[in-house]
Short mmCIF file of C-alpha atoms in Angstrom, two decimals:
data_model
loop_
_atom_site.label_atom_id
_atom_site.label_comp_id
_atom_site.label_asym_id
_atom_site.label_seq_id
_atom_site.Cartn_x
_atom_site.Cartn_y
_atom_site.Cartn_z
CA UNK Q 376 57.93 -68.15 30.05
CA UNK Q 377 54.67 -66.77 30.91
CA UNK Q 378 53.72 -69.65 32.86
CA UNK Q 379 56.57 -69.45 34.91
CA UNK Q 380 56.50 -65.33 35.49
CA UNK Q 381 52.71 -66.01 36.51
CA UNK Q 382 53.80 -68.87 38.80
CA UNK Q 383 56.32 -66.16 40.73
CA UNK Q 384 53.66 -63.78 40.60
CA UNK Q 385 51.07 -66.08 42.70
CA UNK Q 386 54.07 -66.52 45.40
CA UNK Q 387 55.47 -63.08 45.36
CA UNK Q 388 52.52 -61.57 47.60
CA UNK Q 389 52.37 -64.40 50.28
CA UNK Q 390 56.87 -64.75 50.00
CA UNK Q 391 56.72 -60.84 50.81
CA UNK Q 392 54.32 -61.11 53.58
CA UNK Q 393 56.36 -63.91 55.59
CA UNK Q 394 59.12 -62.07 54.93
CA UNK Q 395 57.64 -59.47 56.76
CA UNK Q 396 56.51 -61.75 59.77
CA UNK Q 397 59.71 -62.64 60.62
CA UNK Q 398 62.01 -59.74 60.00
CA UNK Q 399 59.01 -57.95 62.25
CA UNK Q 400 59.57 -60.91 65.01
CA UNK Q 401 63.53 -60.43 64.84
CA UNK Q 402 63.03 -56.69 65.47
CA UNK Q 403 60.48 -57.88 68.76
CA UNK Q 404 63.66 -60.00 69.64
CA UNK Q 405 66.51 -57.95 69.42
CA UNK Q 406 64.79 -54.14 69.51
CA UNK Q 407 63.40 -52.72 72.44
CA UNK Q 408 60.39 -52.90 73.64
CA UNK Q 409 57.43 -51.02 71.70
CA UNK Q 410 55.71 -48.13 72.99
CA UNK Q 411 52.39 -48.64 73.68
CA UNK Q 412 50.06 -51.82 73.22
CA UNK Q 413 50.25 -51.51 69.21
CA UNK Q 414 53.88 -52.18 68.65
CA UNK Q 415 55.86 -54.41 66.08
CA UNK Q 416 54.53 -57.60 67.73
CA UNK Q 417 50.86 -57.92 66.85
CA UNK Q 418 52.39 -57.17 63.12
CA UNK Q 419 53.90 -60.94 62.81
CA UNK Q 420 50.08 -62.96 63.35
CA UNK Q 421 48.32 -60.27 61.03
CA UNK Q 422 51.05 -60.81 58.05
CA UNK Q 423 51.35 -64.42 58.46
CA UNK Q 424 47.65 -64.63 58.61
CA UNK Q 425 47.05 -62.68 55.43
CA UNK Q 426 50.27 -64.33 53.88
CA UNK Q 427 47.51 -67.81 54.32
CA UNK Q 428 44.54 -65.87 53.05
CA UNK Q 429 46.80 -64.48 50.15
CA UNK Q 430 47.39 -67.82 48.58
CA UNK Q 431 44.08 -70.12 49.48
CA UNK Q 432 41.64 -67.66 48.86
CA UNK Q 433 41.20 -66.39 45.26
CA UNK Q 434 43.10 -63.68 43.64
CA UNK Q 435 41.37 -60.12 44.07
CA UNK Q 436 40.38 -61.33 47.65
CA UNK Q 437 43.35 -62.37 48.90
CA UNK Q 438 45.03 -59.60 47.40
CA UNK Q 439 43.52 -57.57 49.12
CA UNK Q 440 43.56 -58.69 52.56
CA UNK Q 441 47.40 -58.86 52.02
CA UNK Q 442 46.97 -55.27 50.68
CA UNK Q 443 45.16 -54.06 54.21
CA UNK Q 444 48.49 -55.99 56.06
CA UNK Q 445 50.70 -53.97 54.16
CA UNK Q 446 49.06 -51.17 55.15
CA UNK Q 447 48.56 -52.09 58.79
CA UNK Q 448 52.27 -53.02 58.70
CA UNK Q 449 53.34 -50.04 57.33
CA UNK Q 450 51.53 -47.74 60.02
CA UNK Q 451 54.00 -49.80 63.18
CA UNK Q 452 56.57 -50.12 60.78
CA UNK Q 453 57.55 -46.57 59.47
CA UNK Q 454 57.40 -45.57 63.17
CA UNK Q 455 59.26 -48.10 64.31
CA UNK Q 456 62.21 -47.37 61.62
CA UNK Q 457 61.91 -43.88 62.45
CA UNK Q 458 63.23 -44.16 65.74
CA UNK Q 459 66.20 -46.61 64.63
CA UNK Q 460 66.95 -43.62 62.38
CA UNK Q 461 67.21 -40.59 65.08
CA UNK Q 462 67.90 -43.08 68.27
CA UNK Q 463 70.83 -45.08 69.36
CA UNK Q 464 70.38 -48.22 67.74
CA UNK Q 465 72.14 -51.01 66.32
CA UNK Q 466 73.08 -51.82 62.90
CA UNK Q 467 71.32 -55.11 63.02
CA UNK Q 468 68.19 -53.29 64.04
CA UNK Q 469 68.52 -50.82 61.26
CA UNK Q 470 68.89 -53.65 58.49
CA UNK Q 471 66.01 -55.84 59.96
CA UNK Q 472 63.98 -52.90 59.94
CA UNK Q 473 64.99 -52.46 55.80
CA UNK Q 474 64.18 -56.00 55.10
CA UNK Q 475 60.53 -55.47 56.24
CA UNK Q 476 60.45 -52.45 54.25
CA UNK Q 477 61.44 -54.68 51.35
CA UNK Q 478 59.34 -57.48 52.00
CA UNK Q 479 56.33 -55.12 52.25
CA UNK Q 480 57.21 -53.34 49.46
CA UNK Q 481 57.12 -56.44 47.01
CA UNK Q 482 53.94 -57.68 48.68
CA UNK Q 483 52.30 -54.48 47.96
CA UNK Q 484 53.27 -54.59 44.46
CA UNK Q 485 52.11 -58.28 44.11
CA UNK Q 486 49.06 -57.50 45.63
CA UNK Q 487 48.73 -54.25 43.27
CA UNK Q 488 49.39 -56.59 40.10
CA UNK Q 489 46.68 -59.33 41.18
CA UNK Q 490 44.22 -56.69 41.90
CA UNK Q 491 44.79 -55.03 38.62
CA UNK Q 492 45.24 -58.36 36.50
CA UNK Q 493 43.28 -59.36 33.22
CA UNK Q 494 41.99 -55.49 33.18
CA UNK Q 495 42.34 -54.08 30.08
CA UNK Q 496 43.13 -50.07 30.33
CA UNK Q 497 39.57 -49.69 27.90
CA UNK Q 498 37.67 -51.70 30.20
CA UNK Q 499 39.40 -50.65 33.63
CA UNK Q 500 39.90 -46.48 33.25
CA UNK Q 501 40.01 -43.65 31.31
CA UNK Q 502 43.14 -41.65 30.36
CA UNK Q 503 41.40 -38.27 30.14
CA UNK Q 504 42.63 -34.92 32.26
CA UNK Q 505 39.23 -35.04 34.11
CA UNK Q 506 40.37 -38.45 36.28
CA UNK Q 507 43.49 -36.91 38.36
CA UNK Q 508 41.02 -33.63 38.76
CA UNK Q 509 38.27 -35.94 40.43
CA UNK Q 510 40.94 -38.18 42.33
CA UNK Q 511 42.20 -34.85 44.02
CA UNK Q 512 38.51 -33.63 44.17
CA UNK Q 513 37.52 -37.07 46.46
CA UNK Q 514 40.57 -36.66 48.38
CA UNK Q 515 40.04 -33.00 49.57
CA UNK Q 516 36.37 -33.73 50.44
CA UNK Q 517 37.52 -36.65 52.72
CA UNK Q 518 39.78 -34.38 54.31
CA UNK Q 519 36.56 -31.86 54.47
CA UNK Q 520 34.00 -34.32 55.73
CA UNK Q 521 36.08 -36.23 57.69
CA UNK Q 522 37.67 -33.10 60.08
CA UNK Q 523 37.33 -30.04 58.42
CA UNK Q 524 33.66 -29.45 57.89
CA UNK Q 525 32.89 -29.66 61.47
CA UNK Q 526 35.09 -27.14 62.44
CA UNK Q 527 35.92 -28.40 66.01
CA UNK Q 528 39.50 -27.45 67.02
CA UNK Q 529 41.93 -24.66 66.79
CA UNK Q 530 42.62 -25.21 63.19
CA UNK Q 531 39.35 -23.49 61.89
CA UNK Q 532 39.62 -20.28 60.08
CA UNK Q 533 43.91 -20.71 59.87
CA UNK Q 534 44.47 -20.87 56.33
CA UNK Q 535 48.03 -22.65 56.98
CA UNK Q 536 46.41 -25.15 59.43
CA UNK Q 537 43.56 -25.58 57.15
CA UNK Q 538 45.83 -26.12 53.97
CA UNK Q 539 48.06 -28.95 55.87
CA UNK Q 540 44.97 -30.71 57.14
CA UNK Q 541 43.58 -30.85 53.25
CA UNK Q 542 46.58 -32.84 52.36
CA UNK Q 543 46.96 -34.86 55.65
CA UNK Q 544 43.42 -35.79 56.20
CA UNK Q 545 43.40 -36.35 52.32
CA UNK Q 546 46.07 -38.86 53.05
CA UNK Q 547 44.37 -40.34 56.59
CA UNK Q 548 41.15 -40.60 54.73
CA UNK Q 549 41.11 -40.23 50.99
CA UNK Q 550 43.59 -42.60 49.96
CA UNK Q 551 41.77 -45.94 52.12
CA UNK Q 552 39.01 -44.65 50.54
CA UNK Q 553 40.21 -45.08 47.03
CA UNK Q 554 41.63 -48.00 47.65
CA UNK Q 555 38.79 -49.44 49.29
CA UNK Q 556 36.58 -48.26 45.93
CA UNK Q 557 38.74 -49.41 43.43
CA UNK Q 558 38.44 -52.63 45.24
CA UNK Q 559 35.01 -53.10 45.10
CA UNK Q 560 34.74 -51.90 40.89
CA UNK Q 561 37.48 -53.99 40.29
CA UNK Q 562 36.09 -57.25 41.80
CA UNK Q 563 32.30 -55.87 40.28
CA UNK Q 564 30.51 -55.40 44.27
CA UNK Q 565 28.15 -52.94 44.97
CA UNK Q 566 27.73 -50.31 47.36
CA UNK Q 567 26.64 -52.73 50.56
CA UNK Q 568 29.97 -54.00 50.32
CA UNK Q 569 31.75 -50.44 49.57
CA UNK Q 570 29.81 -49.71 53.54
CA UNK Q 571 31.37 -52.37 54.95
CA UNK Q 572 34.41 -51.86 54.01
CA UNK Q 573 34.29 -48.16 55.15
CA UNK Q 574 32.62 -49.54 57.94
CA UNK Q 575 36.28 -51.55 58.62
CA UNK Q 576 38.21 -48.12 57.60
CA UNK Q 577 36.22 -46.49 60.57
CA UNK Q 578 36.37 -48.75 63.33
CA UNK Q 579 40.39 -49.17 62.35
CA UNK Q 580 41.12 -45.49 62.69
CA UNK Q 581 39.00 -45.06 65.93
CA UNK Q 582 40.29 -48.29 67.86
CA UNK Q 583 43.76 -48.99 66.02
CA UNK Q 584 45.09 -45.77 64.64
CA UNK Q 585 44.13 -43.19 66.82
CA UNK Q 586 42.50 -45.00 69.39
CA UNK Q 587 40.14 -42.15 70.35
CA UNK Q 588 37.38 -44.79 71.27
CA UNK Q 589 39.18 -45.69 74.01
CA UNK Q 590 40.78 -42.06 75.59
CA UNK Q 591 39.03 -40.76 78.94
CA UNK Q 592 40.00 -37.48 77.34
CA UNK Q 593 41.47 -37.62 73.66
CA UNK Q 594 43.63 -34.29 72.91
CA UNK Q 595 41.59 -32.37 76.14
CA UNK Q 596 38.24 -31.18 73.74
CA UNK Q 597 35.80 -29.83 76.12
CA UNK Q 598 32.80 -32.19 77.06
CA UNK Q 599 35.04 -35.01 75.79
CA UNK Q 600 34.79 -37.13 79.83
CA UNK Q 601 30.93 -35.95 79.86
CA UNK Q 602 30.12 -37.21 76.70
CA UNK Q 603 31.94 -40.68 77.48
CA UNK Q 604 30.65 -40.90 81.04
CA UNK Q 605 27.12 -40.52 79.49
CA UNK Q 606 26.85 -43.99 77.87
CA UNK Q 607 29.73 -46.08 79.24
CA UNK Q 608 29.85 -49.33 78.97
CA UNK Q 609 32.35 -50.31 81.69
CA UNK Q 610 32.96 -53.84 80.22
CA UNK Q 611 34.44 -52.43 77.09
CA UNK Q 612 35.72 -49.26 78.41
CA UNK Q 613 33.77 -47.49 75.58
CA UNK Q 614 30.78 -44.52 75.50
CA UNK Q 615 27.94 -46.10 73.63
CA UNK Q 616 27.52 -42.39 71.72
CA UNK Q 617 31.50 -41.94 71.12
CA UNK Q 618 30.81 -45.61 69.43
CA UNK Q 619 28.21 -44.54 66.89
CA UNK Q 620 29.61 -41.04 66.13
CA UNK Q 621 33.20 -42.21 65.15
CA UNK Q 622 32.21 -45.26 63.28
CA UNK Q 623 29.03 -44.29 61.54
CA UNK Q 624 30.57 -40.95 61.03
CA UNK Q 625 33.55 -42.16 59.62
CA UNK Q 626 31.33 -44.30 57.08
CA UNK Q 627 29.35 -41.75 56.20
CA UNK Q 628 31.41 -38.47 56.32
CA UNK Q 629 35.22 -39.44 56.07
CA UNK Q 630 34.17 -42.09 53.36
CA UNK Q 631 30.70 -42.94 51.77
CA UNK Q 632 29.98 -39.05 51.26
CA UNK Q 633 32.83 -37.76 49.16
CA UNK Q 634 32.99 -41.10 47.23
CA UNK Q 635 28.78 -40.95 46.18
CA UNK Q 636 29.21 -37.19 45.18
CA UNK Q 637 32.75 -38.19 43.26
CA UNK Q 638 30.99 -40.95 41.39
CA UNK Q 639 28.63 -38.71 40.29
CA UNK Q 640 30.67 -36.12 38.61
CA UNK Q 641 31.86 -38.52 36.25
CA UNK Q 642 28.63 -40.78 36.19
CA UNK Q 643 30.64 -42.55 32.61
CA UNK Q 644 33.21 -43.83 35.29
CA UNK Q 645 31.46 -44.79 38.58
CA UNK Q 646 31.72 -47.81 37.50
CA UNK Q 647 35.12 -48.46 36.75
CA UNK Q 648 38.53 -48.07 39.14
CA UNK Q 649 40.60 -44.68 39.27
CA UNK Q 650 44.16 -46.08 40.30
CA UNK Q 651 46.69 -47.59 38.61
CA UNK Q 652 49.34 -49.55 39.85
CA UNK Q 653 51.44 -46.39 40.65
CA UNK Q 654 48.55 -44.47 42.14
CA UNK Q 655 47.35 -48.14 44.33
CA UNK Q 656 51.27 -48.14 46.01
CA UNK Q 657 51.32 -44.04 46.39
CA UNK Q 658 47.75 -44.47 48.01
CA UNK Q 659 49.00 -47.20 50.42
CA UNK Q 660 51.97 -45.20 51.37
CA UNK Q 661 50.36 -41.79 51.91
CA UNK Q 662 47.64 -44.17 54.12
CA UNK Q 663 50.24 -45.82 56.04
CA UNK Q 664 52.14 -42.69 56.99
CA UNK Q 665 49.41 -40.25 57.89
CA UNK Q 666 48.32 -43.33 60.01
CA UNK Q 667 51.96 -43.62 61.53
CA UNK Q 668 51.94 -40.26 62.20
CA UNK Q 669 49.09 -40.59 64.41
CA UNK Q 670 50.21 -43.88 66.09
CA UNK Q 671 53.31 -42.15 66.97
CA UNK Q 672 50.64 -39.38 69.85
CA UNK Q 673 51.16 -40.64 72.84
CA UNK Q 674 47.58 -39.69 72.75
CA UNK Q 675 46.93 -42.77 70.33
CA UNK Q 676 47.67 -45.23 72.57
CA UNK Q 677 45.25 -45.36 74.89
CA UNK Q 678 44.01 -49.19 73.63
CA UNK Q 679 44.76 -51.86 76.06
CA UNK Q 680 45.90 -55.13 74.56
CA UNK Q 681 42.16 -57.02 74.25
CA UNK Q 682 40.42 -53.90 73.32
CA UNK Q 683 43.18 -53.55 70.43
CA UNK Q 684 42.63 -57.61 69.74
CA UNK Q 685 38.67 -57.34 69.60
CA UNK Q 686 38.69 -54.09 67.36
CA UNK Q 687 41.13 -55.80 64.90
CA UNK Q 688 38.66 -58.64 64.46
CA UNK Q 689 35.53 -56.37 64.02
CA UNK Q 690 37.60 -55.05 60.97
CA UNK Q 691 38.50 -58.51 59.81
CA UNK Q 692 34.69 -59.40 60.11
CA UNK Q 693 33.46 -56.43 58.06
CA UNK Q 694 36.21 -56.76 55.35
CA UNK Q 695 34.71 -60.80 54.99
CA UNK Q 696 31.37 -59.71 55.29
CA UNK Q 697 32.29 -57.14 52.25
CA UNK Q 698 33.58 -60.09 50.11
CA UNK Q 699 31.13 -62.69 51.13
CA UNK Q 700 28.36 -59.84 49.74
CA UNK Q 701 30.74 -59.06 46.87
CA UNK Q 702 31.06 -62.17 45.73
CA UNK Q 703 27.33 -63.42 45.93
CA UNK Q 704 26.97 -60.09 43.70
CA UNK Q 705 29.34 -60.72 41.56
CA UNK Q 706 28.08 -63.98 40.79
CA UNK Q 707 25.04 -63.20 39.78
CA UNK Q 708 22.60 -64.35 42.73
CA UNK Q 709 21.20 -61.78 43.83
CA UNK Q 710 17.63 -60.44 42.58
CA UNK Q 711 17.24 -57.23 41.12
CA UNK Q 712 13.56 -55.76 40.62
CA UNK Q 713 12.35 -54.63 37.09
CA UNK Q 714 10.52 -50.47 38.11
CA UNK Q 715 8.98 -48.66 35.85
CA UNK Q 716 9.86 -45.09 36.92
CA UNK Q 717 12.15 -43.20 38.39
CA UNK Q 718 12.12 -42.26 41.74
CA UNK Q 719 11.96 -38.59 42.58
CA UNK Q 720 14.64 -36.81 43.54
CA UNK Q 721 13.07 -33.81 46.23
CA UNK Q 722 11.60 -36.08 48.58
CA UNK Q 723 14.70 -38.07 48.74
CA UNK Q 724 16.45 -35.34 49.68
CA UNK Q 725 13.99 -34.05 52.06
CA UNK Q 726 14.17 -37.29 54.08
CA UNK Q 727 17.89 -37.52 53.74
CA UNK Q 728 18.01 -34.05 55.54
CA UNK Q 729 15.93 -35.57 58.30
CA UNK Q 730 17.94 -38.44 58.78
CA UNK Q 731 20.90 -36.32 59.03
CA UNK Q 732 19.69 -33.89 61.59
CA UNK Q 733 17.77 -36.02 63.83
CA UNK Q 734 21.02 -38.04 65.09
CA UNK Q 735 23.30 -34.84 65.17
CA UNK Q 736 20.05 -32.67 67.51
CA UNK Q 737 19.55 -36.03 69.83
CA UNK Q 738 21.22 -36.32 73.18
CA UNK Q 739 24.45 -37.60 74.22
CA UNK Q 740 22.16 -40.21 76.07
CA UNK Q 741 21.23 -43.66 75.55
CA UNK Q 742 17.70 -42.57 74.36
CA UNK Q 743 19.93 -40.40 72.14
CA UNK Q 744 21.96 -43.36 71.03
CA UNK Q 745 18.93 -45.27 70.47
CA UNK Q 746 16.79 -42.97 68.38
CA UNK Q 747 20.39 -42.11 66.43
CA UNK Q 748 20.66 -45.70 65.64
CA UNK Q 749 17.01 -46.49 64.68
CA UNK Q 750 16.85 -43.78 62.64
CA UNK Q 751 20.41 -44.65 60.92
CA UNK Q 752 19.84 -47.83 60.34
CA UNK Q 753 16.37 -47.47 58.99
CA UNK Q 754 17.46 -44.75 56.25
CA UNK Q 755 20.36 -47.39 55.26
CA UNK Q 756 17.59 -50.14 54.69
CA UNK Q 757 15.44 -48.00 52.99
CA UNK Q 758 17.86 -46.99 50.99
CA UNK Q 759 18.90 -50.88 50.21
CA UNK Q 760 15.16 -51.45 49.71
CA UNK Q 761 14.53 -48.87 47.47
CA UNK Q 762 17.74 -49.25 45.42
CA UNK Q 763 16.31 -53.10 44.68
CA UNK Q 764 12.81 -51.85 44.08
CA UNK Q 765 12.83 -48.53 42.20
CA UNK Q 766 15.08 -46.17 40.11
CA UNK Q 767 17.93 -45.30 41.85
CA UNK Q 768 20.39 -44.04 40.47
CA UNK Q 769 24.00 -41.81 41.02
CA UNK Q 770 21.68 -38.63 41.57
CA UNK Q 771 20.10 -39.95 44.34
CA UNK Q 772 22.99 -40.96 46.04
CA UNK Q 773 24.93 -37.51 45.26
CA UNK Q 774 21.63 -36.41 46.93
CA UNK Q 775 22.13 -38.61 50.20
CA UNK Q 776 25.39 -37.65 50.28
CA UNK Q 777 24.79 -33.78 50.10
CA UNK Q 778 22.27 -33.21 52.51
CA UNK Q 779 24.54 -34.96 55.01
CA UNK Q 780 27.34 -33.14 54.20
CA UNK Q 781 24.90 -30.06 54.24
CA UNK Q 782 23.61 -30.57 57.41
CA UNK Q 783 26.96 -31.23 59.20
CA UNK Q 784 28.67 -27.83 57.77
CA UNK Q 785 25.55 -25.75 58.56
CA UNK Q 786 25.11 -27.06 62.48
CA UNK Q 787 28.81 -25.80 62.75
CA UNK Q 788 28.00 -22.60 62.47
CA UNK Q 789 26.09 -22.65 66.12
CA UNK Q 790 29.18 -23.69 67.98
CA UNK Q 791 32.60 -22.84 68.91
CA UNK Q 792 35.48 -24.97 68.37
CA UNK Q 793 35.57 -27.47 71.54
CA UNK Q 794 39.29 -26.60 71.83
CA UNK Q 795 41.58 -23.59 71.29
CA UNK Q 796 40.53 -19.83 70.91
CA UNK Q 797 39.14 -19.13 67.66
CA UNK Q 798 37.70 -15.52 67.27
CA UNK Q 799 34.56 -14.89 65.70
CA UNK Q 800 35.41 -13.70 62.08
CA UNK Q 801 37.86 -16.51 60.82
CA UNK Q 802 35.38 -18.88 62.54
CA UNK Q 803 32.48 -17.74 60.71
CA UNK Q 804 34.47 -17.01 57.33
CA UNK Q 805 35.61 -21.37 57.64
CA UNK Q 806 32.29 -22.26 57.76
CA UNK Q 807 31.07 -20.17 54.79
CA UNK Q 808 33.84 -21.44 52.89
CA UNK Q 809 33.24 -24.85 53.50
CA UNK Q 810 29.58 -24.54 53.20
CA UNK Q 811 29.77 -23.20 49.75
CA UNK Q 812 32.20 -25.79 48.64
CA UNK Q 813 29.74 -28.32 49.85
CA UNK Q 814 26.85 -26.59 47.85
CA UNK Q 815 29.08 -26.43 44.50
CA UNK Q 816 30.39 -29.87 44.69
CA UNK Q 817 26.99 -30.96 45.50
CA UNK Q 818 25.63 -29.41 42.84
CA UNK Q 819 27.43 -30.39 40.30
CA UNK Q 820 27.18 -34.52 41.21
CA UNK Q 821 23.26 -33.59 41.69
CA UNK Q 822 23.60 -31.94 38.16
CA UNK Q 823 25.77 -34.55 35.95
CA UNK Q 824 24.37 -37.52 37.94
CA UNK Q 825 21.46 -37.14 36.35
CA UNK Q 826 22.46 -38.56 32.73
CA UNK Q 827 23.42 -41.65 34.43
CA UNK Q 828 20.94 -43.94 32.95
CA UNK Q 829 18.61 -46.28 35.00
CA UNK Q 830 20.71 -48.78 34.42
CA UNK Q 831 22.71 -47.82 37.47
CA UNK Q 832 19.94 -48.97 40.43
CA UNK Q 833 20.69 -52.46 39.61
CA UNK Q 834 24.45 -51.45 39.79
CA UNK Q 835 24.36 -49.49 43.18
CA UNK Q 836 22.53 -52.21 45.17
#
């Protein structure tokens, strides 16, 4: 009996995807056309694709690649569905539409179970009260790092504005990033691959989701054409400086950020995964609709069909870069170092703080782009080098992670809000706020993550 359910099990995730595929080719048949270049058509290759990954490649793997379908499917699909609902549509439409619901839904839960199986709840999470509080906690500083920290539009210092964004950013940004965590402790990677993975998350909201990469002038923020104009690259239809401040600062604000000072709150659980099965299918939903919700801007479609088609495969590349680093992890192969001592904690900081500033004070050049990236990438491989070489541990991360979250909140305080009319006082009283939540959330990971034990510098690398 076992045998058999386990058997179902293995074909439940890749059954669910076709399933998918085709009732999302029957709606490209018989609906109308989609809006925009990312419609219901580019769904069918991406679930039959991951439907092929999902059963050749092994379990937590292909699980989740079919569990980053779902969610890309989800995103067309709910938006899709949503104007069957409120248009004048057909029947037929209306049914097909349910039948990828239900196909999706049953891959998500396969995926879910895979992901989750031969876990015991010991080894896997703990039950205490403290795990929803720092689950919510990660969620509201993605929303903060990700949008609200920066305070750049008319929703700074408007406590209703500011209290929706919380919970729709926490949805847009949060919930990938626990999912994309989970992942990682689940299948025993480290943090390189937790980076490239957040490295997919970024590139897939700024070229897929809300396409912002690609906008001559996204939502009308001021200086948004000069900025662009400043580094085009006509080939790609990019600006070389838009490039490096959504991705990178999507990896390290929207994601990598909240999740190092998270960890550290709870140093007994950075190791293990937060979800369950409920929480991994809640996550995936609240991603996929905060992410429909955006595809459904006319100002998020400003992709063109090959732009859209390269973009998708720089996230498949970083998501198989992930598990090929995972993996060789996970097995064993790499080399950790033996250290005798552990690594201070100030001067971290103090070069964390300079690594932070230097990219946000250089100009929206290419010698701006260039020093931004040098110095980037050469705090990232010190960082790596370090981790393999020395005692690092969860406080030094949580200390990364503040002084970039510092430094962002503070240099909002010496501008205005690039769109809207936001009067001095609530502007000044957001950034305060934030600032201080930064400081007390930063605290405390700098604070607990230093019982961590050294044991955790051959775990982070």
């Amino acid at each position: 009996m076992r045998r058999s359910s386990g058997v179902r099990g293995v074909w439940l995730l890749p059954t669910g995807l076709v399933v998918a595929a085709l009732a999302s080719g029957i709606l490209a048949v018989v609906g109308p056309p989609p809006n925009g270049p990312f419609g219901v058509p580019l769904i069918v290759p991406v679930l039959l694709a991951a439907a092929f990954a999902a059963r050749v490649l092994p379990g937590r793997i292909g699980a989740g690649i079919g569990l980053l379908a779902v969610v890309i499917a989800v995103a067309a699909a709910i938006r899709f569905l949503g104007a069957d609902l409120v248009g004048d549509r057909s029947v037929v439409e209306v049914a097909v539409g349910l039948v990828q619901f239900a196909g999706l839904g049953a891959a998500a839960y396969a995926a879910v179970r895979q992901l989750i199986a031969r876990r015991s709840d010991a080894e896997g999470r703990s039950h205490d009260a403290s795990r929803p509080a720092q689950i919510i906690g990660l969620l509201g500083m993605c929303a903060i790092g990700a949008e609200l920290l920066a305070a750049y539009d008319d929703s700074t210092g408007d406590p209703g504005a500011v209290a929706f964004a919380l919970i729709f950013f926490g949805a847009l940004y949060g919930a990938p990033a626990l999912l994309a965590r989970d992942l990682v402790r689940r299948c025993g990677w480290g943090w390189p691959s937790l980076l490239l993975l957040f490295a997919a998350l970024g590139t897939a909201q700024a070229c897929l989701i809300d396409q912002s990469m690609f906008s001559v002038d996204y939502q009308g923020y001021e200086g948004w054409q000069e900025t662009r104009q400043a580094t085009l690259i006509p080939a790609l239809g990019i600006g070389a400086t838009n490039a490096y401040n959504f991705i990178v600062g999507h990896v390290i604000y929207s994601f990598a950020a909240p999740v190092a000072l998270a960890e550290a709150w709870v140093p007994r659980r950075a190791r293990q995964p937060w979800l369950g099965p409920i929480g991994t299918v809640v996550a995936v939903l609240a991603y996929g609709g905060a992410a429909a919700l955006i595809l459904s801007d006319p100002e998020s479609r400003s992709g063109t069909p090959p732009q859209l088609a390269v973009s998708a495969g720089m996230v498949a590349a970083f998501i198989a870069a992930a598990a090929l680093i995972g993996r060789r992890r996970a097995s064993g192969s790499h080399r950790t170092t033996e250290f005798a001592g552990r690594l201070p904690v100030g001067p971290v900081f103090a070069i964390a703080l300079l690594a932070a500033v230097i990219p946000a004070l250089s100009s929206e050049g290419w010698g701006g782009v260039l020093v931004s990236l040098a110095v980037t990438g050469g705090f990232g491989i010190a960082i790596l080098v370090t981790a393999r070489t020395r005692g690092w541990s969860l406080r030094h991360s949580a200390v990364v992670a503040f002084a970039f979250l510092l430094v962002r909140g503070l240099l909002a305080f010496t501008y205005f809000p690039l769109i809207g009319d936001v009067a001095p006082v609530p502007k000044y009283a957001h950034n305060t706020i934030l600032i201080l939540v930064v400081v007390a959330t930063g605290w405390l990971a700098v604070r607990r993550g230093a019982g961590d034990g050294r044991k955790e510098a051959a775990h982070g690398s």
